[in-house]
Amino acid sequence: NAELLIYAEEAFAINENKLEEFLNVAKGKATEYNMAMLITFDIEYSGGENHENCLFYIDRKGETATKYVKHMVIPIVEAGYVRGKGSLSDLEEDFDCGTVHFTTAICYDGNFENYIRSMPDEAEIYLYPSWDWAAIENNHTMIAGFRAVENGITLVKSTCYGKSVMFDEYGHIIFNTHTNDGFEKVYSVDIPLSDKVTFYEKFGTAENVILVIFAIALFTYATVTIIKKNRK
């Protein structure tokens, strides 16, 4: 009875020449099972010089609703990957519960709160395909929790290595599992909807500026105090 299938980051590695054929098969499956799909790729372009870390959303009618390319590529690790120039991918779909508005970005994109805050107010779910490793999985997962609270939204983090987690709008973990190889694992969960408009969502930029000014003022005060004591 699942209505939406969410893959982890880079679930498929594919050459650009095979992409259209692959997507046509996926569209057929979406129609056959009446199930929307968020499919993620590492696309290699001819010559192997450039890659795209991207996702395609295919709706329940088997139509490609959007393509999204990872906006913030990881330095060194993703050298040679094309950086997406667009904004967050915003979608809506008619599910059995009614029309659902959601937004999506990929892994490292979620570390940049100013970028994620560009999601529309009506978004109810934030789909977040990721790929972690042991050194970062805990911090990266907690950062995802902050994004859920800041934007008053349910966040679904689907990860092939590390923690697959679902946060509600208050940062409560309502689903949590860990895997060392999640490409062949499927989890079935109910996703609660939330579209609370938060103060940070509206005024986060101003809040960030105030915190920077406060930090500078505190540093200046401490420096002056130390200089005065040394002079005495």
PDB file of N, CA, C and O in Angstrom, residues 197-222:
ATOM      1  N   VAL A 197       4.646  27.441  10.341  1.00  0.00           N
ATOM      2  CA  VAL A 197       5.517  28.555   9.953  1.00  0.00           C
ATOM      3  C   VAL A 197       6.257  29.010  11.207  1.00  0.00           C
ATOM      4  O   VAL A 197       5.640  29.430  12.187  1.00  0.00           O
ATOM      5  N   THR A 198       7.583  28.911  11.200  1.00  0.00           N
ATOM      6  CA  THR A 198       8.383  29.228  12.388  1.00  0.00           C
ATOM      7  C   THR A 198       9.011  30.615  12.283  1.00  0.00           C
ATOM      8  O   THR A 198       9.148  31.180  11.195  1.00  0.00           O
ATOM      9  N   PHE A 199       9.403  31.139  13.436  1.00  0.00           N
ATOM     10  CA  PHE A 199      10.095  32.433  13.476  1.00  0.00           C
ATOM     11  C   PHE A 199      11.392  32.365  12.677  1.00  0.00           C
ATOM     12  O   PHE A 199      11.711  33.270  11.914  1.00  0.00           O
ATOM     13  N   TYR A 200      12.135  31.284  12.854  1.00  0.00           N
ATOM     14  CA  TYR A 200      13.419  31.156  12.159  1.00  0.00           C
ATOM     15  C   TYR A 200      13.222  31.093  10.652  1.00  0.00           C
ATOM     16  O   TYR A 200      14.007  31.664   9.883  1.00  0.00           O
ATOM     17  N   GLU A 201      12.163  30.429  10.215  1.00  0.00           N
ATOM     18  CA  GLU A 201      11.872  30.330   8.788  1.00  0.00           C
ATOM     19  C   GLU A 201      11.660  31.713   8.181  1.00  0.00           C
ATOM     20  O   GLU A 201      12.069  31.985   7.051  1.00  0.00           O
ATOM     21  N   LYS A 202      11.025  32.606   8.953  1.00  0.00           N
ATOM     22  CA  LYS A 202      10.717  33.944   8.457  1.00  0.00           C
ATOM     23  C   LYS A 202      11.860  34.927   8.655  1.00  0.00           C
ATOM     24  O   LYS A 202      12.129  35.782   7.809  1.00  0.00           O
ATOM     25  N   PHE A 203      12.546  34.821   9.804  1.00  0.00           N
ATOM     26  CA  PHE A 203      13.514  35.859  10.171  1.00  0.00           C
ATOM     27  C   PHE A 203      14.897  35.306  10.480  1.00  0.00           C
ATOM     28  O   PHE A 203      15.671  35.927  11.188  1.00  0.00           O
ATOM     29  N   GLY A 204      15.204  34.145   9.954  1.00  0.00           N
ATOM     30  CA  GLY A 204      16.474  33.495  10.270  1.00  0.00           C
ATOM     31  C   GLY A 204      17.693  34.302   9.884  1.00  0.00           C
ATOM     32  O   GLY A 204      18.700  34.303  10.599  1.00  0.00           O
ATOM     33  N   THR A 205      17.624  35.015   8.764  1.00  0.00           N
ATOM     34  CA  THR A 205      18.773  35.815   8.323  1.00  0.00           C
ATOM     35  C   THR A 205      19.092  36.894   9.347  1.00  0.00           C
ATOM     36  O   THR A 205      20.257  37.094   9.713  1.00  0.00           O
ATOM     37  N   ALA A 206      18.059  37.579   9.824  1.00  0.00           N
ATOM     38  CA  ALA A 206      18.260  38.621  10.834  1.00  0.00           C
ATOM     39  C   ALA A 206      18.826  38.021  12.108  1.00  0.00           C
ATOM     40  O   ALA A 206      19.724  38.588  12.750  1.00  0.00           O
ATOM     41  N   GLU A 207      18.325  36.855  12.483  1.00  0.00           N
ATOM     42  CA  GLU A 207      18.805  36.191  13.698  1.00  0.00           C
ATOM     43  C   GLU A 207      20.287  35.845  13.567  1.00  0.00           C
ATOM     44  O   GLU A 207      21.070  36.026  14.500  1.00  0.00           O
ATOM     45  N   ASN A 208      20.672  35.361  12.399  1.00  0.00           N
ATOM     46  CA  ASN A 208      22.082  35.021  12.176  1.00  0.00           C
ATOM     47  C   ASN A 208      22.974  36.253  12.278  1.00  0.00           C
ATOM     48  O   ASN A 208      24.070  36.205  12.841  1.00  0.00           O
ATOM     49  N   VAL A 209      22.509  37.371  11.719  1.00  0.00           N
ATOM     50  CA  VAL A 209      23.286  38.619  11.770  1.00  0.00           C
ATOM     51  C   VAL A 209      23.443  39.084  13.211  1.00  0.00           C
ATOM     52  O   VAL A 209      24.530  39.502  13.635  1.00  0.00           O
ATOM     53  N   ILE A 210      22.352  39.024  13.981  1.00  0.00           N
ATOM     54  CA  ILE A 210      22.398  39.447  15.388  1.00  0.00           C
ATOM     55  C   ILE A 210      23.398  38.603  16.169  1.00  0.00           C
ATOM     56  O   ILE A 210      24.179  39.118  16.978  1.00  0.00           O
ATOM     57  N   LEU A 211      23.403  37.295  15.933  1.00  0.00           N
ATOM     58  CA  LEU A 211      24.328  36.405  16.637  1.00  0.00           C
ATOM     59  C   LEU A 211      25.780  36.713  16.284  1.00  0.00           C
ATOM     60  O   LEU A 211      26.663  36.684  17.149  1.00  0.00           O
ATOM     61  N   VAL A 212      26.038  37.032  15.020  1.00  0.00           N
ATOM     62  CA  VAL A 212      27.403  37.387  14.600  1.00  0.00           C
ATOM     63  C   VAL A 212      27.841  38.686  15.265  1.00  0.00           C
ATOM     64  O   VAL A 212      28.967  38.800  15.778  1.00  0.00           O
ATOM     65  N   ILE A 213      26.951  39.684  15.282  1.00  0.00           N
ATOM     66  CA  ILE A 213      27.258  40.964  15.928  1.00  0.00           C
ATOM     67  C   ILE A 213      27.531  40.762  17.414  1.00  0.00           C
ATOM     68  O   ILE A 213      28.483  41.320  17.975  1.00  0.00           O
ATOM     69  N   PHE A 214      26.702  39.929  18.061  1.00  0.00           N
ATOM     70  CA  PHE A 214      26.883  39.642  19.478  1.00  0.00           C
ATOM     71  C   PHE A 214      28.225  38.962  19.727  1.00  0.00           C
ATOM     72  O   PHE A 214      28.938  39.299  20.685  1.00  0.00           O
ATOM     73  N   ALA A 215      28.592  38.015  18.865  1.00  0.00           N
ATOM     74  CA  ALA A 215      29.868  37.300  19.016  1.00  0.00           C
ATOM     75  C   ALA A 215      31.048  38.257  18.863  1.00  0.00           C
ATOM     76  O   ALA A 215      32.025  38.197  19.621  1.00  0.00           O
ATOM     77  N   ILE A 216      30.958  39.175  17.896  1.00  0.00           N
ATOM     78  CA  ILE A 216      32.030  40.158  17.690  1.00  0.00           C
ATOM     79  C   ILE A 216      32.143  41.080  18.895  1.00  0.00           C
ATOM     80  O   ILE A 216      33.248  41.389  19.361  1.00  0.00           O
ATOM     81  N   ALA A 217      30.975  41.532  19.399  1.00  0.00           N
ATOM     82  CA  ALA A 217      30.975  42.422  20.557  1.00  0.00           C
ATOM     83  C   ALA A 217      31.568  41.725  21.778  1.00  0.00           C
ATOM     84  O   ALA A 217      32.352  42.314  22.531  1.00  0.00           O
ATOM     85  N   LEU A 218      31.223  40.454  21.977  1.00  0.00           N
ATOM     86  CA  LEU A 218      31.740  39.691  23.108  1.00  0.00           C
ATOM     87  C   LEU A 218      33.247  39.499  22.990  1.00  0.00           C
ATOM     88  O   LEU A 218      33.984  39.651  23.973  1.00  0.00           O
ATOM     89  N   PHE A 219      33.716  39.204  21.785  1.00  0.00           N
ATOM     90  CA  PHE A 219      35.151  39.029  21.553  1.00  0.00           C
ATOM     91  C   PHE A 219      35.903  40.341  21.798  1.00  0.00           C
ATOM     92  O   PHE A 219      36.969  40.358  22.426  1.00  0.00           O
ATOM     93  N   THR A 220      35.313  41.443  21.325  1.00  0.00           N
ATOM     94  CA  THR A 220      35.934  42.764  21.515  1.00  0.00           C
ATOM     95  C   THR A 220      36.016  43.113  22.997  1.00  0.00           C
ATOM     96  O   THR A 220      37.049  43.597  23.487  1.00  0.00           O
ATOM     97  N   TYR A 221      34.924  42.860  23.713  1.00  0.00           N
ATOM     98  CA  TYR A 221      34.888  43.140  25.147  1.00  0.00           C
ATOM     99  C   TYR A 221      35.956  42.331  25.885  1.00  0.00           C
ATOM    100  O   TYR A 221      36.684  42.854  26.735  1.00  0.00           O
ATOM    101  N   ALA A 222      36.057  41.046  25.557  1.00  0.00           N
ATOM    102  CA  ALA A 222      37.047  40.192  26.213  1.00  0.00           C
ATOM    103  C   ALA A 222      38.467  40.657  25.914  1.00  0.00           C
ATOM    104  O   ALA A 222      39.336  40.675  26.801  1.00  0.00           O
TER     105      ALA A 222
END
